[in-house]
PDB file of C-alpha atoms in Angstrom:
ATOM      1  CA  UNK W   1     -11.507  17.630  -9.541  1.00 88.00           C
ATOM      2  CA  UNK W   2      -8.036  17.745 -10.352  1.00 96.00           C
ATOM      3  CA  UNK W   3      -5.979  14.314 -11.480  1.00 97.00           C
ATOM      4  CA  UNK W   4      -3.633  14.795  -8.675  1.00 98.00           C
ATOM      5  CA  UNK W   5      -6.189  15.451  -6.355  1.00 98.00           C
ATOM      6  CA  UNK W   6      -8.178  12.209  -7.146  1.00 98.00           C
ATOM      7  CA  UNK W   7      -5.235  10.532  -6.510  1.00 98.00           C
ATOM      8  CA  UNK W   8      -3.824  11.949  -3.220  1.00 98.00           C
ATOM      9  CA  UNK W   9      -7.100  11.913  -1.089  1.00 98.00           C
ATOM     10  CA  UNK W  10      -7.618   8.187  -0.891  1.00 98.00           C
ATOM     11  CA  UNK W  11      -3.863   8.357   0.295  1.00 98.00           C
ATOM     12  CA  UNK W  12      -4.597  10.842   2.720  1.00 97.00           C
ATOM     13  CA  UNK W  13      -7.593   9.710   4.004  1.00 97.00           C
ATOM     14  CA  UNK W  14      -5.441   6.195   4.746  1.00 95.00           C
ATOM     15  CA  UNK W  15      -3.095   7.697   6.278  1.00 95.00           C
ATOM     16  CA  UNK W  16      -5.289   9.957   8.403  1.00 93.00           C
ATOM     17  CA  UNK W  17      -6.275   6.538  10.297  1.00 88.00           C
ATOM     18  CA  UNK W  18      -3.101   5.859  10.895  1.00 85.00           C
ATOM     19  CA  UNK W  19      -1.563   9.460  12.112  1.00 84.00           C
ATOM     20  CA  UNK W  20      -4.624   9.476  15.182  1.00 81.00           C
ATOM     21  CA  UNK W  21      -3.473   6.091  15.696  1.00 72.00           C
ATOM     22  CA  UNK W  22       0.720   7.027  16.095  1.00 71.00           C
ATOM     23  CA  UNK W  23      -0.471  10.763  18.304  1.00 68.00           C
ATOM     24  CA  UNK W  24      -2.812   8.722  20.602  1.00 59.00           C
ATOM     25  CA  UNK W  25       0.704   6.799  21.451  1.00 61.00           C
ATOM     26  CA  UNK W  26       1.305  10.070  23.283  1.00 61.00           C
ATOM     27  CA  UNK W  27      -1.580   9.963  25.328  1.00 60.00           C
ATOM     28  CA  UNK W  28      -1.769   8.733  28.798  1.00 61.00           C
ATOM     29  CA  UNK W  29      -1.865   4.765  28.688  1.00 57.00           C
ATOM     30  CA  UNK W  30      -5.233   4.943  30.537  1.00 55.00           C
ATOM     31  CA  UNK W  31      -6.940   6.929  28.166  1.00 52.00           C
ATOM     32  CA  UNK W  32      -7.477   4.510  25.589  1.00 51.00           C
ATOM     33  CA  UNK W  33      -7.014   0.681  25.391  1.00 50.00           C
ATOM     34  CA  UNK W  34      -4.468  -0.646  23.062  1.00 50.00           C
ATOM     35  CA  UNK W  35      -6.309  -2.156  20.607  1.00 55.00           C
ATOM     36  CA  UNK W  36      -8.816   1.028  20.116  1.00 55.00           C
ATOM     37  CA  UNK W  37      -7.712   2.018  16.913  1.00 57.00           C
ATOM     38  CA  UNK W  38      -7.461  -1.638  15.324  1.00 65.00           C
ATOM     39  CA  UNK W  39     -11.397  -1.503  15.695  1.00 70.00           C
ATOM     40  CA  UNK W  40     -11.327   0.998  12.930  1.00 79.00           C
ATOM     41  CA  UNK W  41      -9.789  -0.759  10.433  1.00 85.00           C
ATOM     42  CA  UNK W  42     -12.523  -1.983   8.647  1.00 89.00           C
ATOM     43  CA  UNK W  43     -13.752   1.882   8.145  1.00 90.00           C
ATOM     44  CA  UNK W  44     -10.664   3.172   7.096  1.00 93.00           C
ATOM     45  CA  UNK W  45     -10.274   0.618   4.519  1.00 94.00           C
ATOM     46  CA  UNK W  46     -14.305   0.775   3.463  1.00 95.00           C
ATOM     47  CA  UNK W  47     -13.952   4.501   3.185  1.00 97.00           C
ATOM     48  CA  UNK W  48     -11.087   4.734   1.404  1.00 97.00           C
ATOM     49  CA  UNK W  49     -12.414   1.606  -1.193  1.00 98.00           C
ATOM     50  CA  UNK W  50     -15.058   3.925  -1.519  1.00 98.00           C
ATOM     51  CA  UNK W  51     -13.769   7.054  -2.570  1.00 98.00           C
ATOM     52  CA  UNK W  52     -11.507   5.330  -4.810  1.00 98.00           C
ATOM     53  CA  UNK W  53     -14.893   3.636  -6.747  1.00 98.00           C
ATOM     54  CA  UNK W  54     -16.192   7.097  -6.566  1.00 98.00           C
ATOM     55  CA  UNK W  55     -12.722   8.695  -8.210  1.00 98.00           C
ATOM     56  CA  UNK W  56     -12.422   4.942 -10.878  1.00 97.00           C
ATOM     57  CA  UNK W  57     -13.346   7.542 -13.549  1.00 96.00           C
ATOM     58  CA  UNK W  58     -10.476   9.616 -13.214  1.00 97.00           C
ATOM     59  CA  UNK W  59      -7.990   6.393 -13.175  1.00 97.00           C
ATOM     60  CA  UNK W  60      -7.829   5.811 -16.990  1.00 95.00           C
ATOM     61  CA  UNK W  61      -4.143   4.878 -16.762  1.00 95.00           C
ATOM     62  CA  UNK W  62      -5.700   1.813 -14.870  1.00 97.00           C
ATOM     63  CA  UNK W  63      -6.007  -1.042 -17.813  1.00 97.00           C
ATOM     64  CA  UNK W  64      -7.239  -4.050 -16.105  1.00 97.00           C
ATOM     65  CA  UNK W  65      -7.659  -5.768 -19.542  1.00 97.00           C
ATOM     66  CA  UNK W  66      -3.472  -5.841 -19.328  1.00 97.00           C
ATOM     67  CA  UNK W  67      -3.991  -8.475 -16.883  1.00 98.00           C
ATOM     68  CA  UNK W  68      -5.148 -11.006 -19.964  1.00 97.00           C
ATOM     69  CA  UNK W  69      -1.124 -10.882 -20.807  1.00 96.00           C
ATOM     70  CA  UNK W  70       0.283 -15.014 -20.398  1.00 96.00           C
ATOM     71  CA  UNK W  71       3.558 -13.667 -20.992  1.00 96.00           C
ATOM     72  CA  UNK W  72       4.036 -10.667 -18.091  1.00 98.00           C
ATOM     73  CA  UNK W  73       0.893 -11.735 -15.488  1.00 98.00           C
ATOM     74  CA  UNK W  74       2.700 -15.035 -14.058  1.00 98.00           C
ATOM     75  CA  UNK W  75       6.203 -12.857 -13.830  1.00 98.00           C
ATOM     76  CA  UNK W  76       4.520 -10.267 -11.914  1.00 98.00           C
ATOM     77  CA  UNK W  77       2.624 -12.956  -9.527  1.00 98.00           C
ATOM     78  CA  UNK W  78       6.173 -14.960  -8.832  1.00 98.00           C
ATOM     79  CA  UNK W  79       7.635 -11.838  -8.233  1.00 98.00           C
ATOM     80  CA  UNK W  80       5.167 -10.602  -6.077  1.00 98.00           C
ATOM     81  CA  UNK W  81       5.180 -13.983  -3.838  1.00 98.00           C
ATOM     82  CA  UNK W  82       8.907 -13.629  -4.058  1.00 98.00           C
ATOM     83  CA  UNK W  83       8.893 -10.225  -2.607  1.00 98.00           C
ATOM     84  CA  UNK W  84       6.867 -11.632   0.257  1.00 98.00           C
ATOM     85  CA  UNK W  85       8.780 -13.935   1.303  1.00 97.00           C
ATOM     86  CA  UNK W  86      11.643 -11.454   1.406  1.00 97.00           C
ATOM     87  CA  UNK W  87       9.629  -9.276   3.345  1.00 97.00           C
ATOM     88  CA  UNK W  88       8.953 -11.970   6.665  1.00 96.00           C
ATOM     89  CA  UNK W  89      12.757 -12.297   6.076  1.00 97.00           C
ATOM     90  CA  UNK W  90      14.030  -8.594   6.716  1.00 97.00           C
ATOM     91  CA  UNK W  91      12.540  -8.153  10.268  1.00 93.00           C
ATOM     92  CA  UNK W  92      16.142  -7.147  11.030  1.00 96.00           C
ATOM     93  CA  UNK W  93      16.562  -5.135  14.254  1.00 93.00           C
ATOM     94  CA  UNK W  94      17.984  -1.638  12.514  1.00 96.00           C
ATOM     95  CA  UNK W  95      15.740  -1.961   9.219  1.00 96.00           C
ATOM     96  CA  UNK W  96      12.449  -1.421  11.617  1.00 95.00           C
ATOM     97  CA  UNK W  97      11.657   1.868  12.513  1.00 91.00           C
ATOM     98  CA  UNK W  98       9.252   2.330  15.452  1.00 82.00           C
ATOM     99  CA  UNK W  99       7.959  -1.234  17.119  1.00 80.00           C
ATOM    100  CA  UNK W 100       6.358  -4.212  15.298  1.00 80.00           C
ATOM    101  CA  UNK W 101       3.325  -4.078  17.615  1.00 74.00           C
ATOM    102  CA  UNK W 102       0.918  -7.355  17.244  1.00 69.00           C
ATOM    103  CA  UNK W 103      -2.006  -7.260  15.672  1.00 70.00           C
ATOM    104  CA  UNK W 104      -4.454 -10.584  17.200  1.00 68.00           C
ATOM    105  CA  UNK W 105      -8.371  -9.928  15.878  1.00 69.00           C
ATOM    106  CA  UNK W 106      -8.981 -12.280  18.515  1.00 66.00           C
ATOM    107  CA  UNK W 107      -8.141  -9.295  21.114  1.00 62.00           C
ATOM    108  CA  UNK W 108     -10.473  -6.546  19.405  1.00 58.00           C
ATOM    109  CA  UNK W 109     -13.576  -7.298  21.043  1.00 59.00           C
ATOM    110  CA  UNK W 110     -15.084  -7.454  17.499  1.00 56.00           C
ATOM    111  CA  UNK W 111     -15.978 -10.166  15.750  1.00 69.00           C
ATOM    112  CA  UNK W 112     -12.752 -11.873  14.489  1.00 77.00           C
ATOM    113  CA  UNK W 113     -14.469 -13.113  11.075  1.00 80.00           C
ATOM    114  CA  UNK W 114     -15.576  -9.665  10.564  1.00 82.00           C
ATOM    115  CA  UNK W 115     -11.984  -8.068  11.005  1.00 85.00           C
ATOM    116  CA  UNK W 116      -9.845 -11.045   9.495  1.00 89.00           C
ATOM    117  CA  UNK W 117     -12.245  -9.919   6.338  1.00 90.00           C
ATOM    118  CA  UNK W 118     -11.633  -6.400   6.252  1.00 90.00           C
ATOM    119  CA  UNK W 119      -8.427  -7.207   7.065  1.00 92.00           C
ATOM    120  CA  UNK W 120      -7.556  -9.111   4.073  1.00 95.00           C
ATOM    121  CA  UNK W 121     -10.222  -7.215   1.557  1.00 96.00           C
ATOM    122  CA  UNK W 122      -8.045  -3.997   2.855  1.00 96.00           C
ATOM    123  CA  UNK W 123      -4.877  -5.616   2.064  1.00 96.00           C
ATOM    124  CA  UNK W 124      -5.724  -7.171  -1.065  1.00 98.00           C
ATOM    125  CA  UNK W 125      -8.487  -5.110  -2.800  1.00 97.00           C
ATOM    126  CA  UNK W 126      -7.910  -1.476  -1.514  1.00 98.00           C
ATOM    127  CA  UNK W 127      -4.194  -0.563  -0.545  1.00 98.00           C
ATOM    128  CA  UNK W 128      -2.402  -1.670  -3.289  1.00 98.00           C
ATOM    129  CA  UNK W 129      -4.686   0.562  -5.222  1.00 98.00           C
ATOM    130  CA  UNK W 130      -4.675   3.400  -3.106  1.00 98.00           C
ATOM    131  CA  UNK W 131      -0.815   3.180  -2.992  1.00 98.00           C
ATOM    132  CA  UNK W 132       0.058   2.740  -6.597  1.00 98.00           C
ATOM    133  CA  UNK W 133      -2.248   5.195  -7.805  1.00 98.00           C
ATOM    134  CA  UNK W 134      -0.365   7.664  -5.089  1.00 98.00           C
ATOM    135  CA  UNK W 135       3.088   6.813  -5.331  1.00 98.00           C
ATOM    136  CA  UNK W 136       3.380   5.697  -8.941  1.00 97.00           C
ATOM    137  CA  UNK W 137       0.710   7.030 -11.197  1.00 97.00           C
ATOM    138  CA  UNK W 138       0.768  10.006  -9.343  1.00 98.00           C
ATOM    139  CA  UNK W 139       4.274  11.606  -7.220  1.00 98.00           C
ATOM    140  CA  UNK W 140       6.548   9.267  -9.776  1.00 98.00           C
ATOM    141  CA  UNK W 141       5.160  11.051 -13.017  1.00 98.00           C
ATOM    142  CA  UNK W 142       4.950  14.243 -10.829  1.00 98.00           C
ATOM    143  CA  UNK W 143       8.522  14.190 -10.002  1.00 97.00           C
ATOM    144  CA  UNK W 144       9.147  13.993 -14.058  1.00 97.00           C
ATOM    145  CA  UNK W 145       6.694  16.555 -14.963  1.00 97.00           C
ATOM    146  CA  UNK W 146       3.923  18.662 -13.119  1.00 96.00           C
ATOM    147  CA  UNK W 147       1.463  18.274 -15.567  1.00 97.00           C
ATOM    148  CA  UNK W 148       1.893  14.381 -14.954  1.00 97.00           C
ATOM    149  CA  UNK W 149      -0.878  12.968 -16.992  1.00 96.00           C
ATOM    150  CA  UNK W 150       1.232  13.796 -20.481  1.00 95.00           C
ATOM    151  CA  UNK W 151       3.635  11.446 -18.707  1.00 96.00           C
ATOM    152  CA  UNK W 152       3.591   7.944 -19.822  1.00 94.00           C
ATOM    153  CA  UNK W 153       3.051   5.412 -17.495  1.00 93.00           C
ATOM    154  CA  UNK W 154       6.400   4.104 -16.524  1.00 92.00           C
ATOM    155  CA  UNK W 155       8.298   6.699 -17.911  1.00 94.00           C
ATOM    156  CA  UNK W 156      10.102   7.949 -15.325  1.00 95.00           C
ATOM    157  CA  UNK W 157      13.439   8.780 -14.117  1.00 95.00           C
ATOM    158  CA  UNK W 158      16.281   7.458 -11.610  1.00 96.00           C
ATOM    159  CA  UNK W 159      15.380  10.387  -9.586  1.00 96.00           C
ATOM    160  CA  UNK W 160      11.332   9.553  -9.104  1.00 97.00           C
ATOM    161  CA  UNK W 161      12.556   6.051  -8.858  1.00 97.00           C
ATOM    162  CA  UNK W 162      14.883   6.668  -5.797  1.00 97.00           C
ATOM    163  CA  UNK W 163      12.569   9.250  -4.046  1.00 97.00           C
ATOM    164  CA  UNK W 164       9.193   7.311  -4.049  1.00 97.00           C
ATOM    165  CA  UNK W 165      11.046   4.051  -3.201  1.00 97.00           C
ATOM    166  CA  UNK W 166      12.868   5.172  -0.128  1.00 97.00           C
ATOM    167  CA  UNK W 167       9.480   7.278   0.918  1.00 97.00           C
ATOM    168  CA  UNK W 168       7.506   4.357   0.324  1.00 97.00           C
ATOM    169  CA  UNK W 169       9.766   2.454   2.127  1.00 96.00           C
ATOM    170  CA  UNK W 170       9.601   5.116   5.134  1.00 95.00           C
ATOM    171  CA  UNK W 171       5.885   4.804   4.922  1.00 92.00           C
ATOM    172  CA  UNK W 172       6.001   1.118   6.632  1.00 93.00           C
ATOM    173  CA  UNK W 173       7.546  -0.659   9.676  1.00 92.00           C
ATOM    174  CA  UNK W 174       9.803  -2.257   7.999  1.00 96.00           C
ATOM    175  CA  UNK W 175      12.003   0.857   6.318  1.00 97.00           C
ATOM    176  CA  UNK W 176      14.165  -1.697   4.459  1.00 98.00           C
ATOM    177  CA  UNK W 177      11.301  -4.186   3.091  1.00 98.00           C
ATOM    178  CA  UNK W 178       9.498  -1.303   2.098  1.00 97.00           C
ATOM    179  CA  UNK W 179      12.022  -0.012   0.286  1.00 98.00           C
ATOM    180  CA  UNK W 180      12.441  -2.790  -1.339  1.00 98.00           C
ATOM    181  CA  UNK W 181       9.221  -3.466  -2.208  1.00 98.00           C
ATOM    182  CA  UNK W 182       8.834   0.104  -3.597  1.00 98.00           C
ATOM    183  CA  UNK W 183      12.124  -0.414  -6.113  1.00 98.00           C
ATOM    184  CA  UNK W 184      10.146  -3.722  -7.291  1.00 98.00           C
ATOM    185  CA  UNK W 185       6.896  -1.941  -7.647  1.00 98.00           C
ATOM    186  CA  UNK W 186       8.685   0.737  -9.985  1.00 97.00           C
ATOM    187  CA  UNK W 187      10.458  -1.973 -11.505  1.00 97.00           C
ATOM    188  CA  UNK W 188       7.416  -3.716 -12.527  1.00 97.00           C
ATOM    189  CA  UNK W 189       5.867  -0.543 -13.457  1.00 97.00           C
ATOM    190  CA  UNK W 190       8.884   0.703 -15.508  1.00 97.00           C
ATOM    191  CA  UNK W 191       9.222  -2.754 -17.275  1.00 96.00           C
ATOM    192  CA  UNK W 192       5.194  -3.311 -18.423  1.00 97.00           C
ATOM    193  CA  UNK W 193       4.206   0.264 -18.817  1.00 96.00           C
ATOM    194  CA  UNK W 194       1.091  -0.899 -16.769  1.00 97.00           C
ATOM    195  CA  UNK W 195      -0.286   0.256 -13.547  1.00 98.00           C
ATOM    196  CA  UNK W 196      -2.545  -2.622 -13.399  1.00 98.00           C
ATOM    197  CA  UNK W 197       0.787  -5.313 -13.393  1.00 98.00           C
ATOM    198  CA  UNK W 198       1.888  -3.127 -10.572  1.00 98.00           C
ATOM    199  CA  UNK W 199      -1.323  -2.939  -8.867  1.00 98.00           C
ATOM    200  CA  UNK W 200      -1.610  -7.086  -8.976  1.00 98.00           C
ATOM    201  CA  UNK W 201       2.143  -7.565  -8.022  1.00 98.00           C
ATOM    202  CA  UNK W 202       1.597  -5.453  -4.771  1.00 98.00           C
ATOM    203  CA  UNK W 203      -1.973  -7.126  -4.346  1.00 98.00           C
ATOM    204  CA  UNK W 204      -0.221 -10.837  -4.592  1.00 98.00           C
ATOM    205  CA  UNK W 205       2.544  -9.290  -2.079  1.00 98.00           C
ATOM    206  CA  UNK W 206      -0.047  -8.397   0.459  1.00 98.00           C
ATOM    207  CA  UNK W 207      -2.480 -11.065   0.174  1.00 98.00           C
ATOM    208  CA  UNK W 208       1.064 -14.066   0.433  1.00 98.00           C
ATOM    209  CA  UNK W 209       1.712 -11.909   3.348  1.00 97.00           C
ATOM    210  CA  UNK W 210      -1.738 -12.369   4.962  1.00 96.00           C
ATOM    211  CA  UNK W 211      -2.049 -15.725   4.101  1.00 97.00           C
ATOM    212  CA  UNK W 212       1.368 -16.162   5.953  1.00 97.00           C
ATOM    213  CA  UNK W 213       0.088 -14.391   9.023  1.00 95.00           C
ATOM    214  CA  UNK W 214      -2.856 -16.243   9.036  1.00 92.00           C
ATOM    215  CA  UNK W 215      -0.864 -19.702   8.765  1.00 93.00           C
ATOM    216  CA  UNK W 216       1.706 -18.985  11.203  1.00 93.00           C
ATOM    217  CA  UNK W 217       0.023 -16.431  13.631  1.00 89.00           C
ATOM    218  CA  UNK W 218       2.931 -14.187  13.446  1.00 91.00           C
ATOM    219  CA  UNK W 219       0.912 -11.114  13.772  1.00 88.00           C
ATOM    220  CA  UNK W 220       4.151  -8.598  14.104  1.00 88.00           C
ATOM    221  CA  UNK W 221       3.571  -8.429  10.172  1.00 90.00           C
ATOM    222  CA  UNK W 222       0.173  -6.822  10.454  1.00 82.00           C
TER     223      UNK W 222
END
């Protein structure tokens, strides 16, 4: 399988999830309750941890040993809590696209331990790798050169930086936070040379964020 293909399905597959979830919007209100699509959270995140174990071959860019680093690993955490709190702060009316609907597990009808888990094990464990490994391993080096592998990891250009920011940023809720959160993912990425930083700063981003949810019950943010 190609390296841009190992790359893009997980992404797709996400996504996938969430594109039945935005056209059933469109059906009549009676068809399906609100909350029907929150019930498959826990399989779109399993599925798409899977296929990313099944694809780990293919991610040799992926250096976890990187993490041992004193000098870069606490930067990228305080950044990453940083860039969280910054987040819960730019819930601005024109930087959200869409509506901040609520997410309450205690609403599902499933078992809220069960969601709250896959919930946070999603957040944490799968999306930030799903996401880096599609926005900046692969469409960043893409944007510099087709044959993207030959590209070094971080080595790209103002261009790739700009157009997978503001798409990232697109991808989410919250356009603006997203956008920022994608310039600080490249930044990291561009600074280090090291997926795996980037991959831990956007894992520390999601999991403050879910630990704030949790604390405060503001669900909007899920």
């Amino acid at each position: 399988m190609s390296p841009a293909a190992v790359r893009i399905i997980p992404f797709a597959v996400y996504m996938a999830f969430i594109a039945l979830a935005e056209l059933a919007a469109f059906l009549p209100e009676e068809t399906l309750a609100p909350d029907f699509f929150d019930t498959f959270y826990p399989l779109r995140a399993g599925l798409t941890g899977l296929l990313l174990w099944f694809f780990r071959k293919h991610y040799t860019e992926i250096r976890w040993n990187e993490l041992a680093d004193a000098r870069v690993t606490p930067v990228t955490i305080a950044v990453g809590v940083l860039l969280c709190g910054a987040w819960v702060n730019m819930d601005w009316a024109f930087a959200i696209q869409g509506e901040l609907t609520p997410y309450d597990p205690g609403t599902t009808g499933t078992a809220m331990v069960l969601m709250l888990t896959a919930r946070v094990a999603g957040a944490v464990l799968v999306v930030p790798v799903m996401e880096e490994l599609f926005w900046r391993s692969f469409l960043a080096r893409y944007l510099v050169n087709r044959d993207f592998p030959k590209v070094r990891p971080g080595a790209i250009t103002m261009v790739a930086v700009v157009a997978t920011s503001v798409l990232f940023g697109l991808e989410h809720n919250l356009w603006l936070a997203g956008i920022l959160a994608g310039l600080v993912f490249t930044f990291i990425y561009m600074r280090t040379g090291s997926l795996a930083q980037t991959i831990l700063c956007h894992a520390i981003t999601n999991g403050a964020l879910a630990a704030y949810v949790l604390g405060t019950g503001d669900w909007r943010f899920w």
